[in-house]
Short mmCIF file of C-alpha atoms and ligand atoms in Angstrom, two decimals:
data_model
loop_
_atom_site.label_atom_id
_atom_site.label_comp_id
_atom_site.label_asym_id
_atom_site.label_seq_id
_atom_site.Cartn_x
_atom_site.Cartn_y
_atom_site.Cartn_z
CA MET L 1 215.49 134.08 132.68
CA ILE L 2 215.74 136.45 129.60
CA ASP L 3 212.42 137.22 127.86
CA GLN L 4 211.81 135.26 124.74
CA HIS L 5 209.63 137.84 122.85
CA MET L 6 212.76 140.22 123.19
CA TYR L 7 214.97 137.39 122.24
CA ASP L 8 213.26 136.56 119.72
CA LEU L 9 213.39 139.92 118.21
CA GLY L 10 216.99 140.44 118.69
CA ALA L 11 217.57 137.10 117.08
CA ALA L 12 215.33 138.25 114.01
CA PRO L 13 216.89 139.08 110.80
CA ASN L 14 216.32 142.09 109.55
CA LYS L 15 216.81 141.72 106.08
CA ILE L 16 217.82 145.32 105.08
CA ARG L 17 220.90 145.41 107.35
CA GLU L 18 221.87 142.11 106.24
CA LEU L 19 221.59 143.06 102.82
CA PHE L 20 223.88 146.22 103.88
CA MET L 21 226.43 143.97 105.90
CA TYR L 22 226.53 141.44 102.88
CA GLY L 23 227.21 144.52 100.61
CA LEU L 24 230.28 145.70 102.97
CA GLY L 25 231.84 142.41 102.91
CA ARG L 26 231.55 142.23 99.41
CA LYS L 27 232.73 145.75 98.50
CA ALA L 28 235.71 144.79 100.78
CA GLN L 29 236.24 141.78 98.31
CA ILE L 30 235.77 143.10 94.91
CA GLY L 31 236.02 147.06 95.27
CA ALA L 32 233.01 149.48 96.22
CA ASP L 33 232.83 150.62 92.61
CA LYS L 34 231.89 146.88 91.65
CA VAL L 35 228.57 146.70 93.98
CA TYR L 36 225.55 148.29 93.16
CA ASP L 37 224.38 148.72 96.83
CA TYR L 38 220.43 149.84 96.56
CA SER L 39 219.83 148.37 100.04
CA ILE L 40 219.47 151.25 102.96
CA GLY L 41 217.96 154.42 103.15
CA ASN L 42 221.36 156.44 104.31
CA PRO L 43 221.11 160.13 102.72
CA SER L 44 223.58 160.44 100.26
CA VAL L 45 223.19 163.95 100.32
CA PRO L 46 225.88 165.76 103.04
CA ALA L 47 224.03 167.63 106.06
CA PRO L 48 223.99 171.43 105.08
CA PRO L 49 226.53 173.87 106.11
CA GLN L 50 224.02 175.54 108.54
CA VAL L 51 223.79 172.38 110.67
CA ARG L 52 227.99 172.49 110.72
CA LYS L 53 227.90 176.01 112.02
CA ALA L 54 225.55 175.41 114.62
CA PHE L 55 227.31 172.88 116.15
CA LEU L 56 230.46 174.63 116.19
CA ASP L 57 228.99 177.67 117.62
CA LEU L 58 227.10 175.51 120.48
CA LEU L 59 230.43 173.99 121.34
CA ASP L 60 231.82 177.53 121.55
CA GLU L 61 229.18 178.47 124.10
CA ASP L 62 229.13 177.50 128.08
CA PRO L 63 230.47 174.30 127.92
CA VAL L 64 228.38 173.44 131.02
CA LYS L 65 225.35 174.25 129.48
CA THR L 66 225.93 172.90 126.30
CA HIS L 67 225.90 169.57 127.73
CA GLU L 68 223.25 169.55 130.29
CA TYR L 69 220.32 167.37 130.95
CA THR L 70 217.19 169.37 129.62
CA PRO L 71 213.39 168.55 130.80
CA SER L 72 212.19 164.88 129.91
CA PRO L 73 210.21 166.51 126.47
CA GLY L 74 213.27 168.66 125.57
CA ASP L 75 214.64 172.17 125.91
CA PRO L 76 211.83 174.78 126.51
CA ALA L 77 213.16 177.17 124.25
CA VAL L 78 213.67 174.53 121.46
CA ARG L 79 209.90 173.06 121.86
CA GLU L 80 209.00 176.71 121.64
CA ALA L 81 210.83 177.35 118.45
CA ILE L 82 209.57 173.86 116.78
CA ALA L 83 205.96 175.01 117.79
CA GLN L 84 206.38 178.35 115.96
CA HIS L 85 207.90 176.87 113.11
CA ILE L 86 204.91 174.07 112.65
CA SER L 87 202.87 177.19 113.17
CA LYS L 88 204.23 179.40 110.60
CA THR L 89 204.78 176.42 108.16
CA ASN L 90 201.17 175.18 108.18
CA GLY L 91 199.18 178.12 109.13
CA VAL L 92 198.22 176.68 112.82
CA GLU L 93 198.55 177.40 116.43
CA ALA L 94 200.96 174.67 117.41
CA ARG L 95 201.89 175.04 120.75
CA ALA L 96 205.25 174.22 122.54
CA SER L 97 203.40 172.23 125.55
CA ASN L 98 202.28 169.75 122.94
CA VAL L 99 205.72 168.65 121.41
CA TYR L 100 207.81 166.38 122.74
CA ILE L 101 211.42 165.99 121.62
CA THR L 102 212.57 162.32 120.52
CA SER L 103 215.38 160.72 119.27
CA GLY L 104 214.23 160.31 115.84
CA ALA L 105 210.77 159.17 114.23
CA SER L 106 211.58 155.66 115.79
CA SER L 107 211.16 156.58 119.42
CA ALA L 108 208.82 158.97 118.48
CA ILE L 109 206.29 156.23 116.83
CA ALA L 110 206.97 153.60 120.06
CA ILE L 111 206.37 156.29 122.45
CA SER L 112 203.07 157.34 120.71
CA LEU L 113 202.00 153.91 120.33
CA CYS L 114 202.46 152.74 123.96
CA ALA L 115 200.74 156.43 125.07
CA ILE L 116 197.47 155.97 122.98
CA THR L 117 196.80 152.01 122.92
CA ASN L 118 195.68 149.37 125.78
CA PRO L 119 196.98 145.62 125.67
CA GLY L 120 194.93 143.96 123.23
CA ASP L 121 194.07 146.88 120.92
CA GLU L 122 194.68 147.04 117.17
CA VAL L 123 196.94 149.34 115.06
CA VAL L 124 196.07 149.54 111.76
CA THR L 125 198.44 150.33 108.69
CA MET L 126 198.76 149.75 105.12
CA SER L 127 201.41 147.05 103.65
CA PRO L 128 204.00 147.49 102.51
CA TYR L 129 205.13 149.37 105.46
CA PHE L 130 208.12 150.24 107.88
CA PRO L 131 209.02 146.81 109.15
CA GLU L 132 209.53 148.25 112.69
CA TYR L 133 205.59 149.21 113.14
CA LYS L 134 205.16 145.71 113.97
CA THR L 135 207.66 145.51 116.33
CA TRP L 136 206.64 148.97 118.21
CA THR L 137 202.91 147.77 117.99
CA GLU L 138 203.67 144.14 119.84
CA THR L 139 205.93 146.07 122.28
CA ALA L 140 202.95 148.09 123.08
CA ARG L 141 201.06 144.79 123.31
CA CYS L 142 198.88 145.24 120.45
CA THR L 143 198.53 143.61 117.31
CA LEU L 144 199.55 145.08 113.81
CA VAL L 145 196.73 144.74 111.48
CA GLU L 146 198.14 144.93 107.59
CA VAL L 147 196.02 146.25 104.79
CA PRO L 148 197.32 145.81 101.55
CA ALA L 149 197.65 149.04 99.35
CA ALA L 150 195.82 148.88 96.08
CA GLU L 151 198.26 147.40 93.55
CA PRO L 152 199.76 148.65 91.15
CA SER L 153 199.47 152.29 92.10
CA PHE L 154 200.16 151.38 96.22
CA GLN L 155 197.60 154.00 96.89
CA MET L 156 195.24 153.82 99.69
CA ASP L 157 192.63 151.55 99.34
CA LEU L 158 190.01 153.13 101.56
CA ASP L 159 187.42 150.41 101.60
CA ALA L 160 189.84 147.64 102.86
CA ILE L 161 191.14 150.12 105.72
CA GLU L 162 187.63 150.98 106.78
CA ALA L 163 187.07 147.16 106.49
CA ALA L 164 189.70 146.57 108.90
CA ILE L 165 188.59 148.90 111.86
CA ASN L 166 186.50 147.61 114.40
CA GLY L 167 185.99 148.22 118.26
CA ARG L 168 189.71 147.39 119.00
CA THR L 169 190.96 150.06 116.66
CA SER L 170 192.82 152.47 118.58
CA ALA L 171 195.40 154.17 116.06
CA VAL L 172 196.05 153.99 112.08
CA ILE L 173 199.76 154.47 110.97
CA LEU L 174 200.16 156.45 107.91
CA ASN L 175 203.54 157.33 106.05
CA THR L 176 203.31 159.82 103.46
CA PRO L 177 205.48 160.23 101.40
CA ASN L 178 205.62 156.42 101.81
CA ASN L 179 208.99 154.10 102.38
CA PRO L 180 209.00 151.74 100.40
CA THR L 181 206.76 152.47 97.51
CA GLY L 182 207.66 156.19 96.96
CA ALA L 183 203.81 157.20 96.81
CA VAL L 184 202.42 160.29 98.23
CA TYR L 185 198.84 160.68 98.88
CA PRO L 186 196.68 163.08 97.19
CA ARG L 187 195.16 165.60 99.40
CA GLU L 188 191.34 164.10 98.21
CA ALA L 189 192.67 160.78 99.46
CA LEU L 190 193.49 161.65 102.67
CA GLU L 191 190.27 163.67 102.97
CA GLY L 192 188.54 160.78 102.21
CA LEU L 193 190.56 158.76 105.12
CA ALA L 194 189.67 161.39 107.49
CA ASP L 195 186.13 161.06 106.66
CA MET L 196 185.77 157.57 106.91
CA LEU L 197 187.75 157.76 110.37
CA ARG L 198 185.59 160.27 111.82
CA ARG L 199 182.30 158.32 110.75
CA LYS L 200 184.17 155.17 112.47
CA GLU L 201 184.75 157.19 115.69
CA THR L 202 181.25 157.89 115.93
CA GLU L 203 180.07 154.63 114.92
CA LEU L 204 182.22 152.68 117.34
CA GLY L 205 182.08 155.44 120.07
CA ARG L 206 185.97 155.61 120.44
CA LYS L 207 188.72 157.56 119.38
CA ILE L 208 190.86 156.57 116.44
CA PHE L 209 194.36 158.27 115.95
CA LEU L 210 195.87 158.97 112.92
CA ILE L 211 199.80 158.48 113.81
CA SER L 212 201.45 160.33 110.91
CA ASP L 213 204.99 159.36 110.55
CA GLU L 214 206.52 161.93 108.25
CA PRO L 215 210.48 161.22 107.80
CA TYR L 216 210.15 162.22 103.91
CA ARG L 217 207.38 165.28 104.35
CA GLU L 218 209.94 167.72 102.60
CA LEU L 219 211.48 165.07 99.85
CA VAL L 220 208.89 165.35 96.96
CA TYR L 221 209.29 165.88 93.45
CA GLY L 222 206.42 168.54 92.80
CA ALA L 223 203.45 166.27 94.86
CA GLU L 224 201.80 168.37 97.32
CA VAL L 225 202.11 166.76 100.52
CA ALA L 226 199.00 167.56 102.67
CA TYR L 227 199.32 168.48 106.38
CA ILE L 228 197.48 165.72 107.86
CA PRO L 229 196.51 167.42 111.57
CA SER L 230 194.39 170.08 109.43
CA LEU L 231 192.51 167.19 107.90
CA TYR L 232 191.85 165.01 110.95
CA ASP L 233 191.85 166.28 114.59
CA ASP L 234 193.04 162.81 116.38
CA THR L 235 196.04 163.00 114.77
CA ILE L 236 199.84 162.78 116.35
CA VAL L 237 202.88 163.79 113.97
CA CYS L 238 206.01 161.65 114.32
CA TYR L 239 208.63 163.92 112.70
CA THR L 240 212.49 163.30 112.48
CA TRP L 241 215.39 165.46 110.86
CA SER L 242 217.13 161.87 109.73
CA LYS L 243 216.32 162.53 106.09
CA SER L 244 215.51 166.23 105.46
CA LEU L 245 218.84 167.46 106.85
CA SER L 246 220.86 164.22 106.18
CA LEU L 247 221.14 163.28 110.23
CA PRO L 248 220.12 159.89 110.53
CA GLY L 249 222.74 158.84 113.22
CA GLU L 250 222.31 161.81 115.38
CA ARG L 251 218.38 160.50 116.43
CA ILE L 252 216.66 163.69 116.38
CA GLY L 253 212.89 164.14 116.05
CA TYR L 254 209.78 165.10 117.88
CA ILE L 255 206.08 164.16 118.22
CA HIS L 256 203.31 167.01 118.13
CA VAL L 257 200.01 166.25 119.66
CA ASN L 258 197.66 168.29 117.79
CA GLU L 259 196.14 170.80 119.64
CA ALA L 260 192.58 169.93 118.15
CA ILE L 261 192.68 166.44 119.70
CA GLU L 262 189.67 166.69 122.45
CA GLY L 263 191.95 165.97 125.71
CA ASP L 264 195.02 166.90 123.98
CA ASP L 265 196.60 167.87 127.41
CA ALA L 266 196.09 164.10 128.77
CA VAL L 267 197.31 162.75 125.55
CA PHE L 268 200.32 164.77 125.76
CA THR L 269 200.47 163.41 129.55
CA ALA L 270 200.13 160.00 128.23
CA VAL L 271 203.02 160.61 125.83
CA SER L 272 205.48 162.37 128.57
CA GLY L 273 204.64 159.03 130.68
CA ALA L 274 205.37 156.46 127.66
CA GLY L 275 208.72 158.41 127.12
CA ARG L 276 209.59 158.14 130.85
CA ALA L 277 208.56 154.32 130.73
CA LEU L 278 210.47 153.63 127.48
CA GLY L 279 213.39 155.45 128.68
CA TYR L 280 213.14 158.26 126.18
CA ILE L 281 213.80 161.46 127.64
CA CYS L 282 216.23 164.58 127.10
CA ALA L 283 216.62 163.66 123.40
CA PRO L 284 220.48 164.72 122.42
CA VAL L 285 220.85 168.20 123.82
CA LEU L 286 223.46 169.53 121.24
CA LEU L 287 221.35 167.84 118.74
CA GLN L 288 217.89 169.53 120.21
CA ARG L 289 219.97 172.80 119.80
CA VAL L 290 221.39 172.22 116.33
CA VAL L 291 218.00 171.68 114.81
CA ALA L 292 216.33 174.64 116.57
CA ARG L 293 218.92 176.66 114.52
CA CYS L 294 218.43 175.20 111.45
CA LEU L 295 214.28 175.18 111.37
CA ASP L 296 214.23 177.05 108.30
CA VAL L 297 216.96 175.44 106.41
CA PRO L 298 215.48 173.71 103.53
CA ALA L 299 215.75 170.15 102.24
CA ASP L 300 217.99 169.86 99.06
CA VAL L 301 216.23 167.32 97.01
CA SER L 302 217.85 168.17 93.82
CA GLU L 303 220.44 165.26 94.07
CA TYR L 304 217.67 162.77 94.90
CA ALA L 305 215.33 164.17 91.78
CA LYS L 306 218.38 163.38 89.58
CA ASN L 307 219.13 160.12 90.47
CA ARG L 308 215.39 159.43 90.48
CA GLU L 309 215.11 160.67 86.76
CA VAL L 310 218.18 158.56 85.95
CA LEU L 311 217.27 155.24 87.74
CA THR L 312 213.34 155.67 86.49
CA ARG L 313 214.80 156.16 82.72
CA MET L 314 216.96 153.38 82.68
CA LEU L 315 214.71 150.91 84.32
CA ARG L 316 211.80 152.10 81.86
CA GLY L 317 214.32 151.64 78.74
CA ILE L 318 215.24 147.81 80.30
CA GLY L 319 211.47 146.99 80.56
CA TYR L 320 211.15 146.99 84.52
CA GLU L 321 207.48 147.61 85.90
CA PHE L 322 207.89 150.20 88.47
CA VAL L 323 205.54 152.77 90.86
CA GLU L 324 206.69 156.29 89.57
CA PRO L 325 207.86 157.52 92.85
CA ASP L 326 206.41 160.74 93.92
CA GLY L 327 208.70 161.32 97.09
CA ALA L 328 211.14 160.17 99.54
CA PHE L 329 214.07 158.43 97.81
CA TYR L 330 212.95 154.79 97.38
CA LEU L 331 211.74 153.05 94.06
CA TRP L 332 209.40 150.23 94.11
CA MET L 333 210.20 147.83 91.29
CA ARG L 334 208.16 144.59 90.42
CA SER L 335 209.97 141.36 91.16
CA LEU L 336 210.59 139.32 87.93
CA GLU L 337 209.23 136.10 89.45
CA PRO L 338 206.73 135.79 92.32
CA ASP L 339 209.10 134.77 94.85
CA ALA L 340 210.86 138.45 95.95
CA GLU L 341 213.42 136.69 97.57
CA ALA L 342 214.76 134.67 95.10
CA PHE L 343 214.81 137.25 93.06
CA SER L 344 217.05 139.67 95.23
CA GLU L 345 219.04 136.46 95.75
CA ARG L 346 219.53 136.31 91.83
CA ALA L 347 220.44 139.91 91.94
CA LYS L 348 223.47 139.39 94.03
CA GLN L 349 224.88 137.64 91.44
CA PHE L 350 224.88 141.07 89.14
CA GLU L 351 226.25 142.57 92.55
CA LEU L 352 223.04 144.49 92.85
CA LEU L 353 221.52 144.44 96.46
CA LEU L 354 217.68 144.81 96.04
CA VAL L 355 215.58 144.73 99.34
CA PRO L 356 212.91 141.87 98.86
CA SER L 357 209.26 143.49 99.43
CA ASN L 358 208.56 140.62 101.88
CA SER L 359 210.32 142.48 104.29
CA PHE L 360 207.61 145.37 104.18
CA GLY L 361 204.77 142.69 104.44
CA CYS L 362 204.14 142.29 100.69
CA PRO L 363 204.92 139.74 98.01
CA GLY L 364 206.56 140.41 94.30
CA TRP L 365 208.40 143.36 94.86
CA VAL L 366 211.74 144.79 95.47
CA ARG L 367 212.61 148.23 97.12
CA LEU L 368 215.47 150.30 95.71
CA SER L 369 217.20 153.00 97.61
CA TYR L 370 218.17 155.58 95.36
CA CYS L 371 219.97 157.71 97.77
CA ILE L 372 223.26 156.73 96.47
CA ALA L 373 225.81 158.34 94.08
CA GLU L 374 224.42 159.00 90.73
CA LYS L 375 227.75 157.43 88.96
CA THR L 376 226.65 154.20 90.87
CA ILE L 377 223.31 154.32 89.16
CA ARG L 378 224.73 155.01 85.75
CA GLU L 379 227.09 152.15 86.26
CA SER L 380 224.81 149.56 87.69
CA GLU L 381 222.59 149.44 84.14
CA HIS L 382 224.37 146.69 82.62
CA ALA L 383 223.94 144.51 85.85
CA LEU L 384 220.44 145.42 86.17
CA ARG L 385 219.89 144.81 82.25
CA ALA L 386 221.80 141.47 82.85
CA LEU L 387 219.32 140.67 85.71
CA TYR L 388 216.04 141.21 83.49
CA GLU L 389 217.84 139.25 80.46
CA SER L 390 218.29 136.42 82.85
CA TYR L 391 214.52 135.83 82.94
CA GLN L 392 214.15 136.13 79.33
CA ALA L 393 215.24 132.84 78.56
N1 LIG Q 401 209.58 155.63 109.29
C1 LIG Q 401 209.82 155.71 108.21
C2 LIG Q 401 208.88 155.19 107.10
C3 LIG Q 401 211.48 155.46 108.14
O1 LIG Q 401 211.76 155.25 106.64
C4 LIG Q 401 212.33 155.73 109.02
C5 LIG Q 401 213.58 155.50 108.81
O2 LIG Q 401 214.19 155.14 107.63
C6 LIG Q 401 211.59 155.88 110.18
C7 LIG Q 401 210.38 155.84 110.69
C8 LIG Q 401 212.75 155.99 111.45
O3 LIG Q 401 213.38 157.14 111.48
P1 LIG Q 401 214.81 157.51 112.45
O4 LIG Q 401 215.63 157.02 111.81
O5 LIG Q 401 214.73 159.09 112.50
O6 LIG Q 401 214.49 156.93 113.74
#
């Protein structure tokens, strides 16, 4: 007998993938240059040359060692290199024994949730949010509690987050820079969140972990991205090189259990247990060693910065309302009708692929991924204008 919950998950439509697949079909029909595909967050910047060199060098080394199993949490030398990098970058003392290497941020978050919750617990996050948070939380047999961000800035609503926390809350998932809004939470707001969580921990007599989901840490346009573990002790960082090194299909990231957590050893042991239980052991070895050789390679945001400028200027000129994106490569735009799905459907008539906000647990907006060719953005102007004008009649 198949598991009904797993069947339902497998059968549930993923709007982003659905639009992406629709776009592939449409491009085959009418030509790739006629479709303005803002659907998916696949980096458009090539992986840096250091990545290629690391791959090639590794392939020339001992062929047995190159493809060997590593210990479940990763190659000790790579864990050490990551810990040193975290320490150097953030002025802290991270330990290799607190680093668990994963297949991207997805497995990092799924593992962390299983490690630090018990069935029936609640996990709080701000909506709109990365849709898989719900899947991973429910897989850990917990409930995801969605707290709407403050419109129209889509910054954190601290009072609302506080109101959602109770004796069953075991974690808050935080994502800054944010997918899908492009918002970056300022340091003062994060300090406010940390103060509130500390107060709640004392009041409720239980640990509330902050899971900091950081795929876009380096992708910012001038904004500061505070180092969350230095603001709040009970933090677990989930990092990935999917976006910073443009390696989304290679599946490589890590979990860092903050050393300041009281009982961090036990938390790390639970992380290892969850990794084992979920089958996420020994992340791809070649990639472990590739990223270890590229830790100091800076993310190239110049292309995204240019795209952001072109797109925001264009949308402002037409008359759309949107959140000024401070980070990541997403733009959050208000739908021209309350039903974002209907708006996204109408956009298709103009060959524009915009993801409706319902996919992220929030009505009335759409997400545009601007990690695409600048030319496509420029050429989409007439379609965006025609879509806008179709609502003015
Ligand atoms: N979290 C957020 C906010 C994301 O945007 C993504 C990917 O787009 C992930 C997690 C998953 O990252 P990965 O592809 O490294 O598993």
